[in-house]
Amino acid sequence: MTTTPPFKRIALIGLGLIGSSLARGIQQLGLAGELVATDNSAAVRLRAAEIKLADRIADDNASAVKDADLVIACVPVGVAGDVAKSIAAHLAPGAIVSDVGSVKASVLHAMAEYLPDNVHFIPAHPVAGTENSGPDSGFAELFINRWCILTPPDGADSAAVEKLTGFWAALGANVEIMQAEHHDLVLAVTSHLPHLIAYTIVGTADELEDVTRSEVLKFSAGGFRDFTRIAASDPTMWRDVFLANKDAVLEMLGTFQEDLSKLTRAIRRDDGDALFEHFTRTRAIRRGIVSIGQDEAAPDFGRKHQALTKKSES
C-alpha cells in the first residue's frame, strides 16, 4: 500500500541552511509527490542538482512554483516582498504560501501586498538554525523538538493553517500560533538581541590593541566560543532581521542597556550581593530551558527522531 503524500508538489525558494534542511526532511519523510527547488544563485542551483536536493531544480522562482500546492520562501526577510512579486502571477489557486523568516510583521506586510486573494498566505518561523549556510549545510533533523511559530493573518483559512501545522509537526517541530507583532517582540528578546550582543562582543575583542588576534583565538573560553559561533551567522540575513524588526530590537536593547548599567554599578561598588542575586536568577532561567527540552547535551546534528524515517511501500 502506498501512502499518499500530504502535498502533491512543494516548491522551495532559497537553498541555504533552512531551505536545504527542509528539502532533506521533505524527501526523507515523503511529504511531497514532487519537490521542486530554486535559488537566485546559479552556483547554488548547480550544487543543489549535484547533491539531488530536490526532484527538480528550477531556473527561476516563477517556474518553481508552477502547480505547487505548498510554496515556502526560504530567503532573507529583506527580499521576501520581491519573491512574492515574482511568483504572484504563477501560483496555483488554493496553494499555501509561507516563509521561514525570523521577523513576521514586516514579512506579512511585504508579501501580502503582492499575493493574490486565491492563495492561503501563512507566515512561519522555525526557531532553529546553526551558524552555517548554503545547500550543503542542511540536515533533516534540524527542526526536531524545536518550535515553529505560525503567524496567520486575520481571516486565514483554518484548514490551510491546520495543514501547514501538520507539515511542520511531521518534521519534528512543536508548532505555536501567535500574532505577528507579538512574535517579533518575543524574538527580539530570545534571538535578535543575543545575536546583536554576540556580534558586538566578538567585534570588540577583535579591535583591542593590547590583545593580539592569536591570543583571542588561542585562549577562547567556552563563553567566547559560543559568541563566535553566533557571530558567524549569515550577515545578509541578520542585517535584514535588525532592519525589519527595528522597533522591537531597539526597545529590548534599551532595556538591556538599563540592566547592564545596574551590573556596572554593582561591580564598581563591590556589591557582591547584587551580582550573586542576578546570577542566581539567570541560572534558573537556563535550567528551565533545559528542563522543558529546549536544549540538550547533543548538538543539533546529533538528535535523532523516529519520525524521520523515509516512508516506503508496505
PDB file of C-alpha atoms in Angstrom:
ATOM      1  CA  MET A   1       0.000   0.000   0.000  1.00  0.00           C
ATOM      2  CA  THR A   2       1.317   3.410  -0.965  1.00  0.00           C
ATOM      3  CA  THR A   3       0.811   6.352   1.395  1.00  0.00           C
ATOM      4  CA  THR A   4      -0.391   9.471  -0.401  1.00  0.00           C
ATOM      5  CA  PRO A   5       1.884  12.461   0.345  1.00  0.00           C
ATOM      6  CA  PRO A   6       0.117  15.396   2.052  1.00  0.00           C
ATOM      7  CA  PHE A   7       1.267  17.689  -0.779  1.00  0.00           C
ATOM      8  CA  LYS A   8       1.357  16.890  -4.474  1.00  0.00           C
ATOM      9  CA  ARG A   9       4.123  19.388  -5.165  1.00  0.00           C
ATOM     10  CA  ILE A  10       6.184  21.518  -2.781  1.00  0.00           C
ATOM     11  CA  ALA A  11       8.296  24.411  -4.042  1.00  0.00           C
ATOM     12  CA  LEU A  12      11.236  25.781  -2.043  1.00  0.00           C
ATOM     13  CA  ILE A  13      12.706  29.171  -2.932  1.00  0.00           C
ATOM     14  CA  GLY A  14      16.166  29.578  -1.412  1.00  0.00           C
ATOM     15  CA  LEU A  15      18.534  26.743  -0.527  1.00  0.00           C
ATOM     16  CA  GLY A  16      20.504  27.958   2.460  1.00  0.00           C
ATOM     17  CA  LEU A  17      20.502  26.185   5.813  1.00  0.00           C
ATOM     18  CA  ILE A  18      16.728  26.213   6.299  1.00  0.00           C
ATOM     19  CA  GLY A  19      15.818  25.542   2.684  1.00  0.00           C
ATOM     20  CA  SER A  20      18.265  22.664   2.293  1.00  0.00           C
ATOM     21  CA  SER A  21      17.192  21.202   5.658  1.00  0.00           C
ATOM     22  CA  LEU A  22      13.569  21.355   4.553  1.00  0.00           C
ATOM     23  CA  ALA A  23      14.482  19.673   1.287  1.00  0.00           C
ATOM     24  CA  ARG A  24      16.164  16.794   3.081  1.00  0.00           C
ATOM     25  CA  GLY A  25      13.327  16.396   5.576  1.00  0.00           C
ATOM     26  CA  ILE A  26      10.641  16.508   2.883  1.00  0.00           C
ATOM     27  CA  GLN A  27      12.429  13.839   0.899  1.00  0.00           C
ATOM     28  CA  GLN A  28      13.094  11.566   3.878  1.00  0.00           C
ATOM     29  CA  LEU A  29       9.517  11.771   5.097  1.00  0.00           C
ATOM     30  CA  GLY A  30       7.856  11.619   1.684  1.00  0.00           C
ATOM     31  CA  LEU A  31       5.878  14.805   2.320  1.00  0.00           C
ATOM     32  CA  ALA A  32       5.584  15.706  -1.368  1.00  0.00           C
ATOM     33  CA  GLY A  33       4.772  13.835  -4.539  1.00  0.00           C
ATOM     34  CA  GLU A  34       7.340  16.112  -6.179  1.00  0.00           C
ATOM     35  CA  LEU A  35       9.817  18.536  -4.650  1.00  0.00           C
ATOM     36  CA  VAL A  36      10.932  21.500  -6.764  1.00  0.00           C
ATOM     37  CA  ALA A  37      13.545  23.963  -5.562  1.00  0.00           C
ATOM     38  CA  THR A  38      15.377  27.025  -6.791  1.00  0.00           C
ATOM     39  CA  ASP A  39      17.809  29.693  -5.648  1.00  0.00           C
ATOM     40  CA  ASN A  40      18.822  33.086  -7.028  1.00  0.00           C
ATOM     41  CA  SER A  41      22.432  31.859  -7.261  1.00  0.00           C
ATOM     42  CA  ALA A  42      23.317  29.788 -10.318  1.00  0.00           C
ATOM     43  CA  ALA A  43      26.170  28.186  -8.361  1.00  0.00           C
ATOM     44  CA  VAL A  44      23.788  27.116  -5.600  1.00  0.00           C
ATOM     45  CA  ARG A  45      21.340  25.697  -8.142  1.00  0.00           C
ATOM     46  CA  LEU A  46      24.154  23.702  -9.730  1.00  0.00           C
ATOM     47  CA  ARG A  47      25.283  22.342  -6.378  1.00  0.00           C
ATOM     48  CA  ALA A  48      21.704  21.515  -5.381  1.00  0.00           C
ATOM     49  CA  ALA A  49      21.314  19.491  -8.567  1.00  0.00           C
ATOM     50  CA  GLU A  50      24.609  17.701  -7.925  1.00  0.00           C
ATOM     51  CA  ILE A  51      23.565  16.553  -4.452  1.00  0.00           C
ATOM     52  CA  LYS A  52      19.953  15.891  -5.533  1.00  0.00           C
ATOM     53  CA  LEU A  53      18.320  18.236  -3.041  1.00  0.00           C
ATOM     54  CA  ALA A  54      15.062  18.076  -4.990  1.00  0.00           C
ATOM     55  CA  ASP A  55      13.360  16.145  -7.739  1.00  0.00           C
ATOM     56  CA  ARG A  56      13.809  19.178  -9.963  1.00  0.00           C
ATOM     57  CA  ILE A  57      15.912  22.336  -9.680  1.00  0.00           C
ATOM     58  CA  ALA A  58      14.156  25.214 -11.433  1.00  0.00           C
ATOM     59  CA  ASP A  59      15.959  28.126 -13.041  1.00  0.00           C
ATOM     60  CA  ASP A  60      13.702  30.800 -11.550  1.00  0.00           C
ATOM     61  CA  ASN A  61      11.010  31.409  -8.965  1.00  0.00           C
ATOM     62  CA  ALA A  62       8.120  31.510 -11.435  1.00  0.00           C
ATOM     63  CA  SER A  63       8.789  28.078 -12.894  1.00  0.00           C
ATOM     64  CA  ALA A  64       9.490  26.614  -9.445  1.00  0.00           C
ATOM     65  CA  VAL A  65       6.049  27.449  -8.042  1.00  0.00           C
ATOM     66  CA  LYS A  66       4.002  26.305 -11.058  1.00  0.00           C
ATOM     67  CA  ASP A  67       1.288  23.878  -9.892  1.00  0.00           C
ATOM     68  CA  ALA A  68       2.741  23.694  -6.352  1.00  0.00           C
ATOM     69  CA  ASP A  69       0.244  23.337  -3.518  1.00  0.00           C
ATOM     70  CA  LEU A  70       2.835  24.460  -0.928  1.00  0.00           C
ATOM     71  CA  VAL A  71       5.376  27.213  -1.588  1.00  0.00           C
ATOM     72  CA  ILE A  72       7.940  28.178   1.061  1.00  0.00           C
ATOM     73  CA  ALA A  73      10.197  31.212   0.629  1.00  0.00           C
ATOM     74  CA  CYS A  74      13.452  30.401   2.466  1.00  0.00           C
ATOM     75  CA  VAL A  75      15.071  33.779   1.841  1.00  0.00           C
ATOM     76  CA  PRO A  76      16.323  36.747   3.897  1.00  0.00           C
ATOM     77  CA  VAL A  77      13.408  38.824   5.156  1.00  0.00           C
ATOM     78  CA  GLY A  78      14.606  41.843   3.190  1.00  0.00           C
ATOM     79  CA  VAL A  79      13.760  40.187  -0.138  1.00  0.00           C
ATOM     80  CA  ALA A  80      10.526  38.433   0.883  1.00  0.00           C
ATOM     81  CA  GLY A  81       8.422  41.053  -0.903  1.00  0.00           C
ATOM     82  CA  ASP A  82      10.464  40.696  -4.088  1.00  0.00           C
ATOM     83  CA  VAL A  83       9.942  36.934  -4.027  1.00  0.00           C
ATOM     84  CA  ALA A  84       6.185  37.352  -3.569  1.00  0.00           C
ATOM     85  CA  LYS A  85       6.091  39.750  -6.505  1.00  0.00           C
ATOM     86  CA  SER A  86       7.993  37.299  -8.717  1.00  0.00           C
ATOM     87  CA  ILE A  87       5.655  34.367  -8.029  1.00  0.00           C
ATOM     88  CA  ALA A  88       2.267  36.060  -7.618  1.00  0.00           C
ATOM     89  CA  ALA A  89       1.053  35.521 -11.186  1.00  0.00           C
ATOM     90  CA  HIS A  90       2.232  31.911 -11.287  1.00  0.00           C
ATOM     91  CA  LEU A  91       0.693  30.489  -8.113  1.00  0.00           C
ATOM     92  CA  ALA A  92      -1.942  27.778  -8.305  1.00  0.00           C
ATOM     93  CA  PRO A  93      -5.325  28.728  -6.820  1.00  0.00           C
ATOM     94  CA  GLY A  94      -5.633  27.331  -3.302  1.00  0.00           C
ATOM     95  CA  ALA A  95      -1.871  26.995  -2.778  1.00  0.00           C
ATOM     96  CA  ILE A  96      -0.414  27.584   0.678  1.00  0.00           C
ATOM     97  CA  VAL A  97       2.345  30.210   0.609  1.00  0.00           C
ATOM     98  CA  SER A  98       4.687  30.530   3.577  1.00  0.00           C
ATOM     99  CA  ASP A  99       8.181  31.626   4.586  1.00  0.00           C
ATOM    100  CA  VAL A 100      10.769  30.903   7.292  1.00  0.00           C
ATOM    101  CA  GLY A 101      11.910  34.412   8.282  1.00  0.00           C
ATOM    102  CA  SER A 102      12.600  35.339  11.907  1.00  0.00           C
ATOM    103  CA  VAL A 103      10.665  38.610  11.544  1.00  0.00           C
ATOM    104  CA  LYS A 104       6.973  38.297  10.853  1.00  0.00           C
ATOM    105  CA  ALA A 105       5.097  41.629  10.815  1.00  0.00           C
ATOM    106  CA  SER A 106       7.207  43.198   8.057  1.00  0.00           C
ATOM    107  CA  VAL A 107       7.249  39.971   6.029  1.00  0.00           C
ATOM    108  CA  LEU A 108       3.487  39.611   6.332  1.00  0.00           C
ATOM    109  CA  HIS A 109       3.026  43.134   5.015  1.00  0.00           C
ATOM    110  CA  ALA A 110       5.663  42.860   2.284  1.00  0.00           C
ATOM    111  CA  MET A 111       4.417  39.559   0.848  1.00  0.00           C
ATOM    112  CA  ALA A 112       0.676  40.124   1.267  1.00  0.00           C
ATOM    113  CA  GLU A 113       0.943  43.232  -0.908  1.00  0.00           C
ATOM    114  CA  TYR A 114       1.610  41.056  -3.956  1.00  0.00           C
ATOM    115  CA  LEU A 115      -0.007  37.689  -3.273  1.00  0.00           C
ATOM    116  CA  PRO A 116      -3.404  37.033  -4.909  1.00  0.00           C
ATOM    117  CA  ASP A 117      -6.543  36.501  -2.858  1.00  0.00           C
ATOM    118  CA  ASN A 118      -6.986  32.939  -4.109  1.00  0.00           C
ATOM    119  CA  VAL A 119      -3.977  31.554  -2.184  1.00  0.00           C
ATOM    120  CA  HIS A 120      -3.525  30.957   1.547  1.00  0.00           C
ATOM    121  CA  PHE A 121      -0.701  33.057   2.977  1.00  0.00           C
ATOM    122  CA  ILE A 122       0.544  31.736   6.331  1.00  0.00           C
ATOM    123  CA  PRO A 123       3.905  33.134   7.512  1.00  0.00           C
ATOM    124  CA  ALA A 124       6.051  30.810   9.617  1.00  0.00           C
ATOM    125  CA  HIS A 125       9.273  30.881  11.605  1.00  0.00           C
ATOM    126  CA  PRO A 126      11.110  27.679  12.519  1.00  0.00           C
ATOM    127  CA  VAL A 127      13.156  28.664  15.578  1.00  0.00           C
ATOM    128  CA  ALA A 128      16.139  26.534  14.652  1.00  0.00           C
ATOM    129  CA  GLY A 129      19.484  27.008  12.994  1.00  0.00           C
ATOM    130  CA  THR A 130      23.251  26.865  13.072  1.00  0.00           C
ATOM    131  CA  GLU A 131      25.931  29.331  12.041  1.00  0.00           C
ATOM    132  CA  ASN A 132      26.358  27.544   8.706  1.00  0.00           C
ATOM    133  CA  SER A 133      24.682  28.371   5.408  1.00  0.00           C
ATOM    134  CA  GLY A 134      24.424  27.021   1.897  1.00  0.00           C
ATOM    135  CA  PRO A 135      22.932  23.884   0.298  1.00  0.00           C
ATOM    136  CA  ASP A 136      25.451  21.540   1.929  1.00  0.00           C
ATOM    137  CA  SER A 137      24.775  22.828   5.446  1.00  0.00           C
ATOM    138  CA  GLY A 138      21.269  21.483   5.916  1.00  0.00           C
ATOM    139  CA  PHE A 139      20.199  18.330   7.749  1.00  0.00           C
ATOM    140  CA  ALA A 140      16.759  16.815   8.110  1.00  0.00           C
ATOM    141  CA  GLU A 141      16.923  16.693  11.932  1.00  0.00           C
ATOM    142  CA  LEU A 142      17.288  20.482  12.289  1.00  0.00           C
ATOM    143  CA  PHE A 143      13.660  21.046  13.318  1.00  0.00           C
ATOM    144  CA  ILE A 144      13.254  18.172  15.767  1.00  0.00           C
ATOM    145  CA  ASN A 145      11.921  19.354  19.153  1.00  0.00           C
ATOM    146  CA  ARG A 146      12.324  22.965  18.048  1.00  0.00           C
ATOM    147  CA  TRP A 147       9.457  25.434  17.854  1.00  0.00           C
ATOM    148  CA  CYS A 148       7.909  26.597  14.610  1.00  0.00           C
ATOM    149  CA  ILE A 149       5.756  29.685  15.068  1.00  0.00           C
ATOM    150  CA  LEU A 150       2.922  30.337  12.609  1.00  0.00           C
ATOM    151  CA  THR A 151       1.522  33.862  12.337  1.00  0.00           C
ATOM    152  CA  PRO A 152      -1.560  33.586  10.090  1.00  0.00           C
ATOM    153  CA  PRO A 153      -3.216  36.908   9.270  1.00  0.00           C
ATOM    154  CA  ASP A 154      -6.759  37.642  10.405  1.00  0.00           C
ATOM    155  CA  GLY A 155      -9.240  35.609   8.407  1.00  0.00           C
ATOM    156  CA  ALA A 156      -6.743  32.943   7.363  1.00  0.00           C
ATOM    157  CA  ASP A 157      -8.276  29.652   6.242  1.00  0.00           C
ATOM    158  CA  SER A 158      -8.315  27.294   9.238  1.00  0.00           C
ATOM    159  CA  ALA A 159      -7.886  24.176   7.088  1.00  0.00           C
ATOM    160  CA  ALA A 160      -4.756  25.650   5.474  1.00  0.00           C
ATOM    161  CA  VAL A 161      -3.347  26.581   8.887  1.00  0.00           C
ATOM    162  CA  GLU A 162      -4.017  23.044  10.108  1.00  0.00           C
ATOM    163  CA  LYS A 163      -2.339  21.523   7.056  1.00  0.00           C
ATOM    164  CA  LEU A 164       0.784  23.686   7.467  1.00  0.00           C
ATOM    165  CA  THR A 165       0.818  22.824  11.173  1.00  0.00           C
ATOM    166  CA  GLY A 166       0.828  19.149  10.236  1.00  0.00           C
ATOM    167  CA  PHE A 167       3.683  19.716   7.805  1.00  0.00           C
ATOM    168  CA  TRP A 168       5.951  21.210  10.466  1.00  0.00           C
ATOM    169  CA  ALA A 169       4.877  18.632  13.045  1.00  0.00           C
ATOM    170  CA  ALA A 170       5.869  15.866  10.612  1.00  0.00           C
ATOM    171  CA  LEU A 171       9.363  17.392  10.505  1.00  0.00           C
ATOM    172  CA  GLY A 172       9.556  17.039  14.278  1.00  0.00           C
ATOM    173  CA  ALA A 173       8.755  20.630  15.254  1.00  0.00           C
ATOM    174  CA  ASN A 174       6.475  21.857  18.015  1.00  0.00           C
ATOM    175  CA  VAL A 175       4.037  24.351  16.492  1.00  0.00           C
ATOM    176  CA  GLU A 176       2.758  27.540  18.128  1.00  0.00           C
ATOM    177  CA  ILE A 177       0.396  30.134  16.660  1.00  0.00           C
ATOM    178  CA  MET A 178       0.620  33.816  17.607  1.00  0.00           C
ATOM    179  CA  GLN A 179       0.164  37.319  16.262  1.00  0.00           C
ATOM    180  CA  ALA A 180       2.986  38.595  14.057  1.00  0.00           C
ATOM    181  CA  GLU A 181       3.685  41.653  16.229  1.00  0.00           C
ATOM    182  CA  HIS A 182       3.890  39.564  19.396  1.00  0.00           C
ATOM    183  CA  HIS A 183       6.221  37.136  17.667  1.00  0.00           C
ATOM    184  CA  ASP A 184       8.580  39.966  16.763  1.00  0.00           C
ATOM    185  CA  LEU A 185       8.702  41.223  20.351  1.00  0.00           C
ATOM    186  CA  VAL A 186       9.400  37.753  21.744  1.00  0.00           C
ATOM    187  CA  LEU A 187      12.114  37.004  19.182  1.00  0.00           C
ATOM    188  CA  ALA A 188      13.732  40.391  19.760  1.00  0.00           C
ATOM    189  CA  VAL A 189      14.479  39.143  23.290  1.00  0.00           C
ATOM    190  CA  THR A 190      15.261  35.494  22.635  1.00  0.00           C
ATOM    191  CA  SER A 191      17.136  35.709  19.333  1.00  0.00           C
ATOM    192  CA  HIS A 192      17.744  39.113  17.816  1.00  0.00           C
ATOM    193  CA  LEU A 193      19.261  40.884  20.835  1.00  0.00           C
ATOM    194  CA  PRO A 194      21.559  37.925  21.668  1.00  0.00           C
ATOM    195  CA  HIS A 195      22.870  37.964  18.108  1.00  0.00           C
ATOM    196  CA  LEU A 196      23.467  41.712  18.285  1.00  0.00           C
ATOM    197  CA  ILE A 197      25.370  41.260  21.556  1.00  0.00           C
ATOM    198  CA  ALA A 198      27.439  38.423  20.090  1.00  0.00           C
ATOM    199  CA  TYR A 199      28.401  40.462  17.038  1.00  0.00           C
ATOM    200  CA  THR A 200      29.377  43.342  19.349  1.00  0.00           C
ATOM    201  CA  ILE A 201      31.487  41.286  21.773  1.00  0.00           C
ATOM    202  CA  VAL A 202      33.386  39.497  19.018  1.00  0.00           C
ATOM    203  CA  GLY A 203      33.965  42.815  17.251  1.00  0.00           C
ATOM    204  CA  THR A 204      35.209  44.401  20.481  1.00  0.00           C
ATOM    205  CA  ALA A 205      37.689  41.579  21.050  1.00  0.00           C
ATOM    206  CA  ASP A 206      38.948  41.951  17.503  1.00  0.00           C
ATOM    207  CA  GLU A 207      39.583  45.679  17.993  1.00  0.00           C
ATOM    208  CA  LEU A 208      41.549  45.507  21.267  1.00  0.00           C
ATOM    209  CA  GLU A 209      45.044  46.825  20.644  1.00  0.00           C
ATOM    210  CA  ASP A 210      46.642  45.132  23.662  1.00  0.00           C
ATOM    211  CA  VAL A 211      45.317  41.647  22.824  1.00  0.00           C
ATOM    212  CA  THR A 212      46.552  40.049  19.643  1.00  0.00           C
ATOM    213  CA  ARG A 213      44.283  38.060  17.321  1.00  0.00           C
ATOM    214  CA  SER A 214      46.330  34.912  18.002  1.00  0.00           C
ATOM    215  CA  GLU A 215      45.721  35.284  21.746  1.00  0.00           C
ATOM    216  CA  VAL A 216      41.981  35.760  21.228  1.00  0.00           C
ATOM    217  CA  LEU A 217      41.847  32.555  19.200  1.00  0.00           C
ATOM    218  CA  LYS A 218      44.207  30.566  21.415  1.00  0.00           C
ATOM    219  CA  PHE A 219      42.652  31.398  24.773  1.00  0.00           C
ATOM    220  CA  SER A 220      38.976  31.439  23.793  1.00  0.00           C
ATOM    221  CA  ALA A 221      36.977  30.190  26.748  1.00  0.00           C
ATOM    222  CA  GLY A 222      33.623  28.466  26.366  1.00  0.00           C
ATOM    223  CA  GLY A 223      31.591  31.658  26.596  1.00  0.00           C
ATOM    224  CA  PHE A 224      33.567  33.477  23.937  1.00  0.00           C
ATOM    225  CA  ARG A 225      33.497  30.413  21.668  1.00  0.00           C
ATOM    226  CA  ASP A 226      29.700  30.427  21.916  1.00  0.00           C
ATOM    227  CA  PHE A 227      29.642  34.092  20.946  1.00  0.00           C
ATOM    228  CA  THR A 228      31.901  33.467  17.945  1.00  0.00           C
ATOM    229  CA  ARG A 229      29.579  30.696  16.771  1.00  0.00           C
ATOM    230  CA  ILE A 230      26.582  33.025  16.904  1.00  0.00           C
ATOM    231  CA  ALA A 231      28.547  35.878  15.304  1.00  0.00           C
ATOM    232  CA  ALA A 232      29.454  33.590  12.400  1.00  0.00           C
ATOM    233  CA  SER A 233      25.824  33.564  11.223  1.00  0.00           C
ATOM    234  CA  ASP A 234      24.871  34.803   7.775  1.00  0.00           C
ATOM    235  CA  PRO A 235      25.481  38.607   7.738  1.00  0.00           C
ATOM    236  CA  THR A 236      22.918  39.278   4.996  1.00  0.00           C
ATOM    237  CA  MET A 237      20.167  37.520   6.910  1.00  0.00           C
ATOM    238  CA  TRP A 238      20.931  39.302  10.177  1.00  0.00           C
ATOM    239  CA  ARG A 239      21.312  42.714   8.585  1.00  0.00           C
ATOM    240  CA  ASP A 240      17.793  42.302   7.215  1.00  0.00           C
ATOM    241  CA  VAL A 241      16.445  40.998  10.530  1.00  0.00           C
ATOM    242  CA  PHE A 242      17.637  44.015  12.512  1.00  0.00           C
ATOM    243  CA  LEU A 243      16.287  46.485   9.970  1.00  0.00           C
ATOM    244  CA  ALA A 244      12.967  44.663   9.603  1.00  0.00           C
ATOM    245  CA  ASN A 245      12.408  44.333  13.366  1.00  0.00           C
ATOM    246  CA  LYS A 246      13.954  47.674  14.276  1.00  0.00           C
ATOM    247  CA  ASP A 247      11.337  48.899  16.758  1.00  0.00           C
ATOM    248  CA  ALA A 248      11.218  45.740  18.864  1.00  0.00           C
ATOM    249  CA  VAL A 249      15.012  45.341  18.838  1.00  0.00           C
ATOM    250  CA  LEU A 250      15.530  48.962  19.930  1.00  0.00           C
ATOM    251  CA  GLU A 251      13.002  48.517  22.734  1.00  0.00           C
ATOM    252  CA  MET A 252      14.758  45.409  24.026  1.00  0.00           C
ATOM    253  CA  LEU A 253      18.185  46.996  23.532  1.00  0.00           C
ATOM    254  CA  GLY A 254      17.119  49.910  25.735  1.00  0.00           C
ATOM    255  CA  THR A 255      16.032  47.524  28.490  1.00  0.00           C
ATOM    256  CA  PHE A 256      19.283  45.583  28.168  1.00  0.00           C
ATOM    257  CA  GLN A 257      21.328  48.766  28.463  1.00  0.00           C
ATOM    258  CA  GLU A 258      19.483  49.663  31.681  1.00  0.00           C
ATOM    259  CA  ASP A 259      20.231  46.226  33.146  1.00  0.00           C
ATOM    260  CA  LEU A 260      23.848  46.463  32.033  1.00  0.00           C
ATOM    261  CA  SER A 261      24.147  49.804  33.817  1.00  0.00           C
ATOM    262  CA  LYS A 262      22.893  48.173  37.029  1.00  0.00           C
ATOM    263  CA  LEU A 263      25.542  45.460  36.771  1.00  0.00           C
ATOM    264  CA  THR A 264      28.187  48.080  36.034  1.00  0.00           C
ATOM    265  CA  ARG A 265      27.258  49.929  39.221  1.00  0.00           C
ATOM    266  CA  ALA A 266      27.268  46.703  41.243  1.00  0.00           C
ATOM    267  CA  ILE A 267      30.785  45.844  40.081  1.00  0.00           C
ATOM    268  CA  ARG A 268      32.049  49.383  40.674  1.00  0.00           C
ATOM    269  CA  ARG A 269      30.600  49.401  44.216  1.00  0.00           C
ATOM    270  CA  ASP A 270      31.813  45.871  45.074  1.00  0.00           C
ATOM    271  CA  ASP A 271      28.167  44.879  45.558  1.00  0.00           C
ATOM    272  CA  GLY A 272      28.601  41.110  45.642  1.00  0.00           C
ATOM    273  CA  ASP A 273      25.054  40.514  46.880  1.00  0.00           C
ATOM    274  CA  ALA A 274      23.546  42.213  43.823  1.00  0.00           C
ATOM    275  CA  LEU A 275      25.780  40.235  41.470  1.00  0.00           C
ATOM    276  CA  PHE A 276      25.026  36.937  43.234  1.00  0.00           C
ATOM    277  CA  GLU A 277      21.265  37.578  43.137  1.00  0.00           C
ATOM    278  CA  HIS A 278      21.392  38.392  39.432  1.00  0.00           C
ATOM    279  CA  PHE A 279      23.493  35.357  38.522  1.00  0.00           C
ATOM    280  CA  THR A 280      21.279  33.057  40.611  1.00  0.00           C
ATOM    281  CA  ARG A 281      18.148  34.298  38.846  1.00  0.00           C
ATOM    282  CA  THR A 282      19.632  33.897  35.382  1.00  0.00           C
ATOM    283  CA  ARG A 283      20.968  30.425  36.151  1.00  0.00           C
ATOM    284  CA  ALA A 284      17.424  29.362  36.993  1.00  0.00           C
ATOM    285  CA  ILE A 285      16.304  30.514  33.552  1.00  0.00           C
ATOM    286  CA  ARG A 286      18.951  28.335  31.904  1.00  0.00           C
ATOM    287  CA  ARG A 287      17.873  25.331  33.934  1.00  0.00           C
ATOM    288  CA  GLY A 288      14.280  25.999  32.928  1.00  0.00           C
ATOM    289  CA  ILE A 289      15.224  25.950  29.232  1.00  0.00           C
ATOM    290  CA  VAL A 290      16.920  22.574  29.662  1.00  0.00           C
ATOM    291  CA  SER A 291      14.062  21.139  31.749  1.00  0.00           C
ATOM    292  CA  ILE A 292      11.465  21.843  29.043  1.00  0.00           C
ATOM    293  CA  GLY A 293      13.616  20.226  26.389  1.00  0.00           C
ATOM    294  CA  GLN A 294      14.746  23.336  24.523  1.00  0.00           C
ATOM    295  CA  ASP A 295      18.407  22.396  24.862  1.00  0.00           C
ATOM    296  CA  GLU A 296      20.384  19.241  25.475  1.00  0.00           C
ATOM    297  CA  ALA A 297      23.938  17.947  25.538  1.00  0.00           C
ATOM    298  CA  ALA A 298      23.870  16.641  21.965  1.00  0.00           C
ATOM    299  CA  PRO A 299      24.369  19.150  19.138  1.00  0.00           C
ATOM    300  CA  ASP A 300      21.543  19.743  16.657  1.00  0.00           C
ATOM    301  CA  PHE A 301      23.016  17.329  14.127  1.00  0.00           C
ATOM    302  CA  GLY A 302      23.222  14.599  16.772  1.00  0.00           C
ATOM    303  CA  ARG A 303      19.492  14.484  17.529  1.00  0.00           C
ATOM    304  CA  LYS A 304      17.503  11.527  16.342  1.00  0.00           C
ATOM    305  CA  HIS A 305      13.769  11.250  15.865  1.00  0.00           C
ATOM    306  CA  GLN A 306      11.722   8.266  14.912  1.00  0.00           C
ATOM    307  CA  ALA A 307       9.563  10.385  12.601  1.00  0.00           C
ATOM    308  CA  LEU A 308      12.468  10.896  10.246  1.00  0.00           C
ATOM    309  CA  THR A 309      12.336   7.520   8.604  1.00  0.00           C
ATOM    310  CA  LYS A 310      11.645   7.528   4.931  1.00  0.00           C
ATOM    311  CA  LYS A 311       8.150   6.392   4.090  1.00  0.00           C
ATOM    312  CA  SER A 312       8.043   3.349   1.881  1.00  0.00           C
ATOM    313  CA  GLU A 313       5.579   0.955   0.362  1.00  0.00           C
ATOM    314  CA  SER A 314       4.397  -1.831   2.600  1.00  0.00           C
TER     315      SER A 314
END
